[in-house]
Amino acid sequence: MSSAELDLLVLGSGVAGLSAAVRAADTHKMRVGVLTKGELPQATTRWAQGGVAAVLGGDPDSTDLHLADTLKAGAGLCDAEAVRVLVDEGPARVNDLITLGAIFDRDARGELELAREGGHTLARIVHAGGSATGAEVERALVDAVQLTMAVIYEHAFALELIVEAGRCRGISARFPDGSVREVRAANVLVTTGGAGQLYSVTTNPLEATGDGIAMALRAGVAVADIEFMQFHPTALSVDSMPRPLLTEALRGHGALLRDTNGERFVDELQPRDVVSRAETWRMQALGTDHVFLDATGLEQFDQRFPNIAAELAKAGLDPAKDWLPVAPAAHYTCGGIVTDLQGSSSLPGLWAAGEVSCSGVHGANRLASNSLLEGMVFGPRAVEAIEAGVSGPEATGAMRTVLGMDPDRPDVVPAGVIGGRFVHLEPIPVDHGLLPEDAGKARTILQRELTEHAGVLRDAIRLDAAAAVVDATLRAQRGDSVPDHELRNLATVARAVVDAAIRRQESRGAHTRDDFPDTDATFVHRIVYV
Ligand code: SIN
């Protein structure tokens, strides 16, 4: 190892990345770098509202119940081992955050307040500032990492992985002065979040452009479950990018969904794929672009949900009197870089945690408030594995699909393993000039296309149309001498999303095909890009 080489380079600065960086730099005294394309606190984590699902109360809740709820939401594609790790280690990681200084909401007796959200049989969501949990988690972790010796690279855009002798040795990145330089590290942990910006209607911030997933796809690192883009049922239906989120906890506290005739049409506490579908069908039937969230029955709305009350006031809405127009919006990328239970990707030296990863905990649809939890559990696990000298992937968690199977014999599935269909996408030939030169315009076209044709409801005709626009975007990008990095990444991820959605000829979890409305037992497998 050269003296300039880091022990660990973390890409991204959300809950997974910063939990890992603090553990590595503080507990294990590793030489750590944290590289982010924005500023340190500018991660999607900051936008998370509802909270962290973790069994911190006593009876009648249990980690077995949390596990059962997670598996049910995941619609047959969760890895039970990975979920077991998530629910068992989650409570300790929440306590670690409290030790670091994160302040969660407590009742008059000083006990953590627990909220309920869709898909959870019991109230088990810890939260901060009412529904500003992500902001508090991010604040505590940014403060903590700044007290360590970690080197922080801000406004630096990771471009490609450096792969030497079958191992990841760092990345190349574009720095604020315009130079492209290598950052070399014995281990790279990707925690760059999801790709909600694939859609024009999304709750995700502008930075959520799938950068880590795209980099992995270009390097041939295994990516799976990418067709499962989760739509949140209650984004405020206003013309903004992103759309303001109205936390699921509102429904947990009793807010109701009504169609534009005022009628209820779904059990509000079903998992969010069920609710988003029901809304979309109802909107189609009534020819509207929204339904309503009726929170008029909630007491002390302003005190309990101050950040949402402020957002509503900006839109001229008073939750005590007005029904709130809502519609589904792209919210969470359930799939990503395949990892084992330690966070190792298929490329030795490359690790992934949080939304960018496919550890097996979400399957076809993530359970509410399991996302911050996944980041805080699996980020530090990767650090512990590196510290223990683990050098490559093992056949555990979602990685069992990749290592536990013969890619040429997808019909032979070992017991306990979720099978895989292995896909190699051929490169797209250069043929630039098909889309507007202006990358911003091309991004808008791509986002509208995916929203219209690869959204909550999909079918072969719509997906083929989306595939044509994605391919044209990639061709135009590849012709540019200086590509727009985010647009190139979005189009790279979009290609896999649309391709997998075409291949998955069934409806399961967050993926609904109008032309294949049933869940099909022959599709209990991951679609893996290698
Ligand atoms: C919400 O508060 O509804 C979002 C939380 C999550 O995405 O799990």
XYZ file of C-alpha atoms and ligand atoms in Angstrom:
538
model
C 0.000 0.000 0.000
C 1.465 3.395 -0.935
C 1.646 5.978 1.825
C -0.842 8.151 -0.100
C -3.384 5.344 -0.206
C -6.371 5.452 2.125
C -7.536 2.388 4.034
C -11.117 3.289 3.186
C -12.651 5.755 0.762
C -16.363 6.360 1.408
C -18.378 7.700 -1.529
C -21.418 9.649 -0.299
C -22.241 11.302 2.995
C -25.605 9.909 4.114
C -26.372 7.661 7.045
C -24.609 4.578 5.636
C -21.463 6.429 4.603
C -21.019 8.592 7.670
C -21.850 5.764 10.120
C -19.108 3.770 8.403
C -16.638 6.655 8.284
C -17.061 7.415 11.980
C -16.654 3.744 12.903
C -13.561 3.342 10.708
C -11.806 6.572 11.679
C -12.784 6.692 15.324
C -12.960 3.099 16.535
C -10.409 1.520 14.197
C -8.148 4.492 13.453
C -8.214 3.756 9.738
C -7.080 6.369 7.226
C -10.479 7.380 5.857
C -11.635 9.688 3.081
C -15.236 10.789 2.498
C -15.949 12.033 -1.012
C -19.226 13.690 -1.973
C -20.402 15.605 -5.010
C -22.103 18.207 -2.826
C -21.437 19.393 0.683
C -21.183 16.941 3.545
C -24.713 17.433 4.969
C -26.293 17.423 1.511
C -27.354 13.764 1.403
C -30.760 12.183 0.751
C -30.709 11.040 4.385
C -31.472 14.639 5.361
C -34.828 14.344 3.562
C -36.056 11.238 5.390
C -39.078 12.073 7.485
C -40.835 9.213 9.271
C -38.025 7.639 11.191
C -36.117 4.500 11.959
C -37.912 1.172 12.397
C -36.273 -0.702 15.267
C -37.648 -2.775 18.100
C -36.763 -0.613 21.086
C -39.952 -1.143 23.074
C -40.810 -4.351 24.892
C -43.784 -6.675 24.561
C -45.801 -7.169 22.436
C -43.238 -6.171 19.811
C -40.294 -8.365 18.865
C -37.596 -8.577 16.224
C -39.421 -11.655 14.890
C -42.461 -9.477 14.165
C -40.305 -6.814 12.526
C -38.718 -9.566 10.435
C -42.130 -10.938 9.431
C -43.409 -7.479 8.404
C -40.264 -6.848 6.338
C -40.509 -10.200 4.558
C -44.190 -9.651 3.806
C -43.582 -6.211 2.282
C -40.684 -7.642 0.225
C -43.080 -9.951 -1.656
C -40.923 -13.077 -1.766
C -37.582 -11.532 -2.761
C -36.055 -10.618 0.617
C -33.096 -12.586 1.842
C -34.243 -13.768 5.274
C -30.672 -13.906 6.633
C -30.086 -10.285 5.664
C -33.373 -9.203 7.222
C -32.451 -11.063 10.416
C -29.218 -9.062 10.631
C -31.140 -5.830 9.980
C -33.760 -6.285 12.692
C -31.399 -7.791 15.274
C -28.611 -5.199 14.981
C -30.871 -2.203 14.361
C -31.678 -1.358 17.994
C -27.975 -1.226 18.964
C -27.196 1.053 16.021
C -30.002 3.441 17.062
C -28.460 3.508 20.542
C -25.050 4.234 18.989
C -26.579 7.253 17.279
C -28.078 8.420 20.553
C -24.613 8.105 22.126
C -23.213 10.189 19.265
C -25.714 12.912 20.128
C -28.783 12.302 17.936
C -31.919 13.479 19.736
C -35.030 11.381 19.136
C -38.528 12.394 20.297
C -39.481 11.225 23.795
C -42.714 11.206 25.780
C -43.343 12.914 29.126
C -41.713 9.979 30.965
C -38.575 10.261 28.858
C -39.292 7.079 26.862
C -38.722 7.053 23.102
C -41.994 7.830 21.291
C -42.886 5.085 18.829
C -44.987 5.760 15.714
C -46.670 3.348 13.336
C -46.342 3.295 9.544
C -47.733 1.221 6.666
C -46.873 -2.487 6.706
C -45.864 -2.498 10.389
C -48.116 -4.528 12.690
C -47.113 -2.346 15.658
C -45.801 1.128 16.460
C -41.993 0.782 16.311
C -40.729 3.849 14.470
C -38.457 6.178 16.434
C -38.440 9.704 15.087
C -36.922 13.125 15.617
C -38.410 16.606 15.341
C -41.788 14.970 14.626
C -40.997 14.048 11.039
C -37.517 15.504 10.572
C -35.679 12.301 11.494
C -33.251 12.271 8.591
C -32.158 15.842 9.283
C -31.329 14.985 12.894
C -29.514 11.746 12.004
C -27.488 13.614 9.367
C -26.694 16.460 11.774
C -25.396 14.085 14.428
C -23.267 12.122 11.958
C -21.828 15.198 10.229
C -20.852 16.576 13.636
C -19.290 13.241 14.575
C -17.301 12.756 11.365
C -15.937 16.285 11.597
C -14.386 15.356 14.936
C -12.425 12.514 13.307
C -9.272 12.636 11.185
C -11.233 11.616 8.044
C -10.253 13.599 4.934
C -13.352 15.239 3.442
C -13.549 15.839 -0.311
C -16.562 18.039 -1.115
C -17.880 18.977 -4.581
C -15.884 16.077 -6.032
C -17.679 13.880 -8.559
C -16.729 10.195 -8.624
C -16.355 9.145 -12.255
C -15.087 5.559 -12.509
C -13.763 2.748 -10.354
C -10.089 1.901 -10.657
C -9.869 -1.866 -11.080
C -6.449 -3.511 -11.021
C -5.749 -7.243 -10.922
C -9.383 -7.995 -10.192
C -9.623 -5.628 -7.253
C -11.002 -2.128 -6.729
C -8.111 0.212 -5.897
C -9.893 3.566 -5.748
C -11.689 5.905 -8.097
C -11.131 8.697 -10.548
C -13.001 11.891 -9.714
C -13.570 15.354 -11.104
C -12.576 18.000 -8.537
C -13.965 21.535 -8.171
C -10.992 23.029 -10.057
C -12.004 20.918 -13.078
C -9.102 18.482 -12.783
C -9.678 14.723 -12.965
C -7.541 12.854 -10.435
C -7.322 9.437 -8.831
C -8.101 8.824 -5.177
C -6.512 5.509 -4.318
C -7.732 3.343 -1.467
C -7.404 -0.252 -0.316
C -11.203 -0.311 0.021
C -13.990 1.773 -1.486
C -17.409 1.870 0.176
C -20.186 3.128 -2.108
C -23.013 4.845 -0.223
C -24.229 7.228 -2.906
C -27.951 6.546 -2.469
C -30.633 5.894 -5.043
C -31.890 7.094 -8.395
C -35.215 8.827 -7.714
C -34.187 11.540 -10.178
C -34.988 9.094 -12.948
C -38.535 10.376 -12.548
C -40.104 13.812 -13.011
C -42.396 13.104 -10.065
C -40.166 12.208 -7.131
C -39.552 12.957 -3.469
C -35.776 12.634 -3.996
C -33.436 15.634 -4.101
C -31.648 16.679 -7.302
C -28.514 14.787 -6.235
C -30.208 11.334 -6.301
C -28.925 10.394 -9.768
C -27.865 6.780 -9.232
C -24.155 7.601 -9.552
C -22.833 4.621 -7.604
C -25.116 2.128 -9.339
C -24.120 3.501 -12.761
C -20.424 3.291 -11.930
C -20.908 -0.324 -10.815
C -22.849 -1.196 -13.980
C -20.097 0.251 -16.157
C -17.473 -1.776 -14.263
C -19.421 -5.048 -14.542
C -20.110 -5.237 -10.794
C -23.309 -7.230 -10.090
C -26.466 -5.090 -9.725
C -29.898 -6.601 -9.040
C -33.571 -5.928 -8.208
C -33.257 -2.616 -10.024
C -36.776 -2.807 -11.512
C -38.240 -2.270 -8.044
C -38.508 1.515 -7.834
C -40.724 2.255 -4.872
C -43.353 4.977 -5.154
C -44.416 6.791 -2.006
C -48.204 7.207 -1.908
C -48.365 10.648 -0.339
C -46.217 13.218 -2.079
C -47.920 16.600 -2.122
C -49.366 17.068 -5.601
C -47.812 20.409 -6.497
C -45.716 21.366 -9.481
C -42.283 21.134 -7.897
C -39.101 19.115 -8.250
C -38.813 17.318 -5.897
C -42.315 17.050 -4.506
C -42.753 17.606 -0.749
C -43.248 14.358 1.134
C -46.155 13.955 3.554
C -44.836 11.266 5.866
C -46.475 7.898 6.149
C -46.618 8.583 9.888
C -49.591 10.867 9.172
C -51.548 7.785 8.143
C -50.082 5.993 11.141
C -51.679 8.694 13.286
C -55.040 8.273 11.553
C -55.008 10.438 8.395
C -57.271 8.987 5.681
C -57.033 8.723 1.921
C -60.059 9.893 -0.066
C -60.687 10.083 -3.789
C -61.875 13.300 -5.394
C -65.470 12.248 -4.571
C -64.500 12.106 -0.910
C -64.677 8.302 -0.735
C -62.120 6.076 0.968
C -60.714 3.384 -1.323
C -57.829 1.593 0.439
C -56.601 0.529 3.865
C -54.158 3.359 4.518
C -51.788 1.152 6.535
C -51.029 -1.371 3.810
C -47.425 -1.410 2.490
C -46.787 1.510 0.177
C -46.802 -0.462 -3.101
C -50.397 -1.507 -2.384
C -51.463 2.039 -1.529
C -49.678 3.640 -4.508
C -51.310 1.182 -6.903
C -54.763 1.746 -5.405
C -54.317 5.502 -5.770
C -53.163 5.215 -9.377
C -56.100 3.018 -10.326
C -58.500 5.407 -8.593
C -56.979 8.442 -10.314
C -57.270 6.678 -13.680
C -60.906 5.736 -13.020
C -61.851 9.284 -12.056
C -59.595 11.040 -14.581
C -57.730 13.032 -11.927
C -54.048 13.513 -11.154
C -54.384 13.311 -7.383
C -56.344 11.942 -4.454
C -56.619 13.563 -1.032
C -54.996 12.937 2.322
C -57.495 13.952 4.970
C -55.531 14.855 8.110
C -58.249 17.109 9.525
C -58.825 14.653 12.389
C -55.213 14.845 13.640
C -54.691 16.856 16.782
C -51.768 19.229 17.229
C -50.615 18.800 13.646
C -48.350 21.861 13.787
C -46.598 20.693 16.955
C -46.220 17.078 15.880
C -45.189 17.697 12.268
C -43.729 21.199 12.189
C -41.684 20.759 8.999
C -44.706 19.438 7.091
C -46.960 22.180 8.480
C -44.450 24.744 7.151
C -44.382 23.084 3.718
C -48.188 23.046 3.579
C -48.397 26.687 4.598
C -46.132 27.519 1.627
C -48.690 25.799 -0.620
C -51.537 27.714 1.048
C -52.932 24.604 2.749
C -54.171 24.279 6.324
C -54.212 20.608 7.393
C -56.816 21.341 10.065
C -59.314 22.369 7.359
C -58.067 21.332 3.925
C -57.790 17.903 2.411
C -54.272 17.673 1.012
C -53.832 16.742 -2.683
C -51.393 13.833 -2.974
C -50.143 11.417 -5.628
C -47.498 8.669 -5.762
C -43.921 9.806 -6.406
C -40.698 7.857 -7.003
C -39.150 7.528 -3.582
C -36.739 4.643 -3.097
C -34.522 2.410 -5.234
C -35.039 -1.039 -3.682
C -32.304 -2.722 -5.745
C -28.718 -1.773 -6.464
C -25.188 -3.134 -6.061
C -25.468 -6.740 -4.852
C -23.738 -7.308 -1.523
C -23.176 -10.081 0.950
C -24.025 -9.695 4.638
C -20.811 -7.724 5.214
C -21.495 -5.270 2.401
C -18.952 -6.719 -0.034
C -19.852 -6.315 -3.708
C -18.925 -8.873 -6.359
C -15.661 -6.935 -6.928
C -13.110 -7.482 -4.132
C -12.250 -4.186 -2.428
C -15.578 -2.598 -3.415
C -18.257 -2.415 -0.733
C -21.762 -0.927 -0.775
C -24.319 -0.003 1.878
C -27.634 1.821 2.118
C -29.953 2.674 -0.760
C -27.267 2.131 -3.408
C -27.001 -1.533 -2.409
C -29.007 -4.708 -2.837
C -28.247 -6.524 0.400
C -31.451 -8.533 0.227
C -33.289 -6.692 3.007
C -35.897 -4.998 0.798
C -36.736 -7.586 -1.838
C -39.419 -6.261 -4.185
C -40.631 -3.496 -1.889
C -39.027 -1.795 1.111
C -40.921 -1.635 4.381
C -41.434 1.921 5.655
C -38.581 3.339 7.766
C -36.254 0.402 7.101
C -34.019 2.646 4.989
C -32.148 4.718 7.585
C -31.949 1.479 9.530
C -30.276 -0.384 6.655
C -27.673 2.364 6.282
C -26.756 2.449 9.957
C -26.532 -1.361 10.176
C -24.702 -2.264 6.969
C -22.292 0.707 6.731
C -20.531 -0.231 10.002
C -20.699 -3.942 9.120
C -18.540 -3.279 6.063
C -16.000 -1.498 8.266
C -15.897 -4.404 10.713
C -15.318 -6.847 7.840
C -12.464 -4.712 6.460
C -10.953 -4.486 9.942
C -11.215 -8.281 10.240
C -9.281 -8.687 6.979
C -12.153 -9.913 4.790
C -10.981 -9.333 1.243
C -13.866 -10.319 -1.018
C -17.480 -11.401 -1.285
C -18.909 -14.460 0.413
C -22.035 -16.421 -0.512
C -24.308 -14.796 2.076
C -27.307 -12.434 1.836
C -28.214 -11.335 -1.685
C -24.710 -12.330 -2.838
C -25.837 -15.959 -2.626
C -27.685 -15.351 -5.876
C -24.430 -14.320 -7.561
C -21.913 -16.686 -5.951
C -24.227 -19.547 -5.068
C -25.399 -20.168 -8.617
C -24.006 -21.152 -11.976
C -24.906 -18.224 -14.297
C -25.230 -20.688 -17.183
C -27.691 -22.872 -15.255
C -30.311 -20.448 -13.837
C -32.716 -23.388 -13.560
C -30.546 -25.013 -10.852
C -31.218 -23.115 -7.624
C -29.560 -24.375 -4.424
C -31.853 -24.699 -1.402
C -32.427 -21.443 0.491
C -31.040 -19.288 -2.338
C -33.118 -16.833 -4.358
C -32.336 -17.723 -7.952
C -30.921 -15.359 -10.550
C -31.255 -14.533 -14.231
C -27.932 -13.074 -15.346
C -28.004 -10.294 -17.934
C -25.148 -8.713 -19.833
C -26.203 -5.477 -21.559
C -24.305 -4.889 -24.793
C -22.746 -1.428 -25.151
C -24.818 1.090 -27.116
C -23.125 2.371 -30.292
C -22.284 6.084 -30.502
C -24.718 8.088 -32.630
C -24.912 11.531 -31.119
C -27.172 14.434 -31.877
C -30.491 12.631 -31.428
C -31.505 14.581 -28.341
C -31.277 18.272 -27.515
C -27.666 19.333 -26.989
C -28.784 20.846 -23.705
C -28.259 18.179 -21.018
C -30.913 19.762 -18.768
C -33.526 19.303 -21.464
C -32.435 15.722 -22.102
C -32.722 15.002 -18.366
C -36.265 16.397 -18.298
C -37.253 14.301 -21.308
C -35.803 11.167 -19.692
C -37.570 11.857 -16.400
C -40.938 12.452 -18.075
C -40.529 9.325 -20.151
C -39.856 7.097 -17.158
C -42.702 8.648 -15.171
C -45.133 8.073 -17.996
C -43.939 4.682 -19.194
C -41.986 2.989 -16.382
C -43.839 4.279 -13.330
C -46.340 2.746 -10.925
C -48.106 0.883 -13.756
C -46.131 -0.623 -16.614
C -46.715 -2.742 -19.712
C -44.639 -3.994 -22.647
C -45.662 -1.225 -25.047
C -44.939 1.579 -22.584
C -41.651 0.006 -21.492
C -40.468 -0.404 -25.102
C -41.165 3.300 -25.658
C -39.162 4.152 -22.529
C -36.297 1.898 -23.687
C -36.067 3.796 -26.988
C -35.727 7.161 -25.212
C -33.161 5.786 -22.754
C -31.050 4.329 -25.560
C -31.215 7.580 -27.516
C -30.077 9.476 -24.405
C -27.114 7.141 -23.976
C -26.160 7.406 -27.652
C -26.278 11.197 -27.517
C -24.286 11.231 -24.258
C -21.600 8.972 -25.551
C -21.118 11.310 -28.496
C -20.366 14.260 -26.235
C -16.698 14.937 -25.608
C -17.528 16.253 -22.120
C -20.551 14.258 -20.984
C -22.962 15.485 -18.367
C -22.004 13.004 -15.644
C -25.347 12.927 -13.868
C -27.311 12.514 -17.096
C -24.996 9.714 -18.218
C -25.470 7.981 -14.869
C -29.243 8.423 -14.945
C -29.445 6.977 -18.437
C -27.154 4.068 -17.483
C -29.360 3.160 -14.525
C -32.556 3.802 -16.529
C -31.414 1.260 -19.085
C -31.175 -1.444 -16.427
C -34.475 -0.386 -14.777
C -36.380 -0.542 -18.041
C -34.674 -3.717 -19.241
C -35.427 -5.512 -15.961
C -39.006 -4.220 -15.977
C -39.439 -5.641 -19.498
C -37.994 -8.988 -18.425
C -40.096 -9.277 -15.247
C -43.356 -10.403 -16.849
C -45.370 -10.473 -13.647
C -46.520 -8.080 -10.922
C -44.626 -8.225 -7.640
C -44.028 -5.616 -4.935
C -43.244 -2.224 -6.397
C -43.281 -3.560 -9.986
C -46.784 -3.711 -11.508
C -47.400 -4.870 -15.084
C -50.879 -4.174 -16.452
C -50.249 -6.903 -19.023
C -49.112 -9.419 -16.369
C -51.254 -8.479 -13.348
C -50.535 -11.597 -11.285
C -47.562 -12.614 -9.194
C -45.920 -15.583 -10.908
C -44.016 -18.217 -8.910
C -41.619 -18.744 -11.821
C -40.321 -15.196 -11.198
C -39.058 -15.787 -7.667
C -35.582 -14.753 -8.769
C -33.409 -11.672 -9.026
C -32.549 -10.139 -12.371
C -28.795 -9.585 -12.041
C -26.745 -7.287 -14.301
C -23.150 -8.430 -14.635
C -42.041 8.571 5.334
O -41.842 9.240 6.331
O -43.157 8.297 4.929
C -40.872 8.077 4.555
C -40.066 7.177 5.377
C -39.498 6.098 4.521
O -39.258 6.316 3.330
O -39.322 4.999 5.023
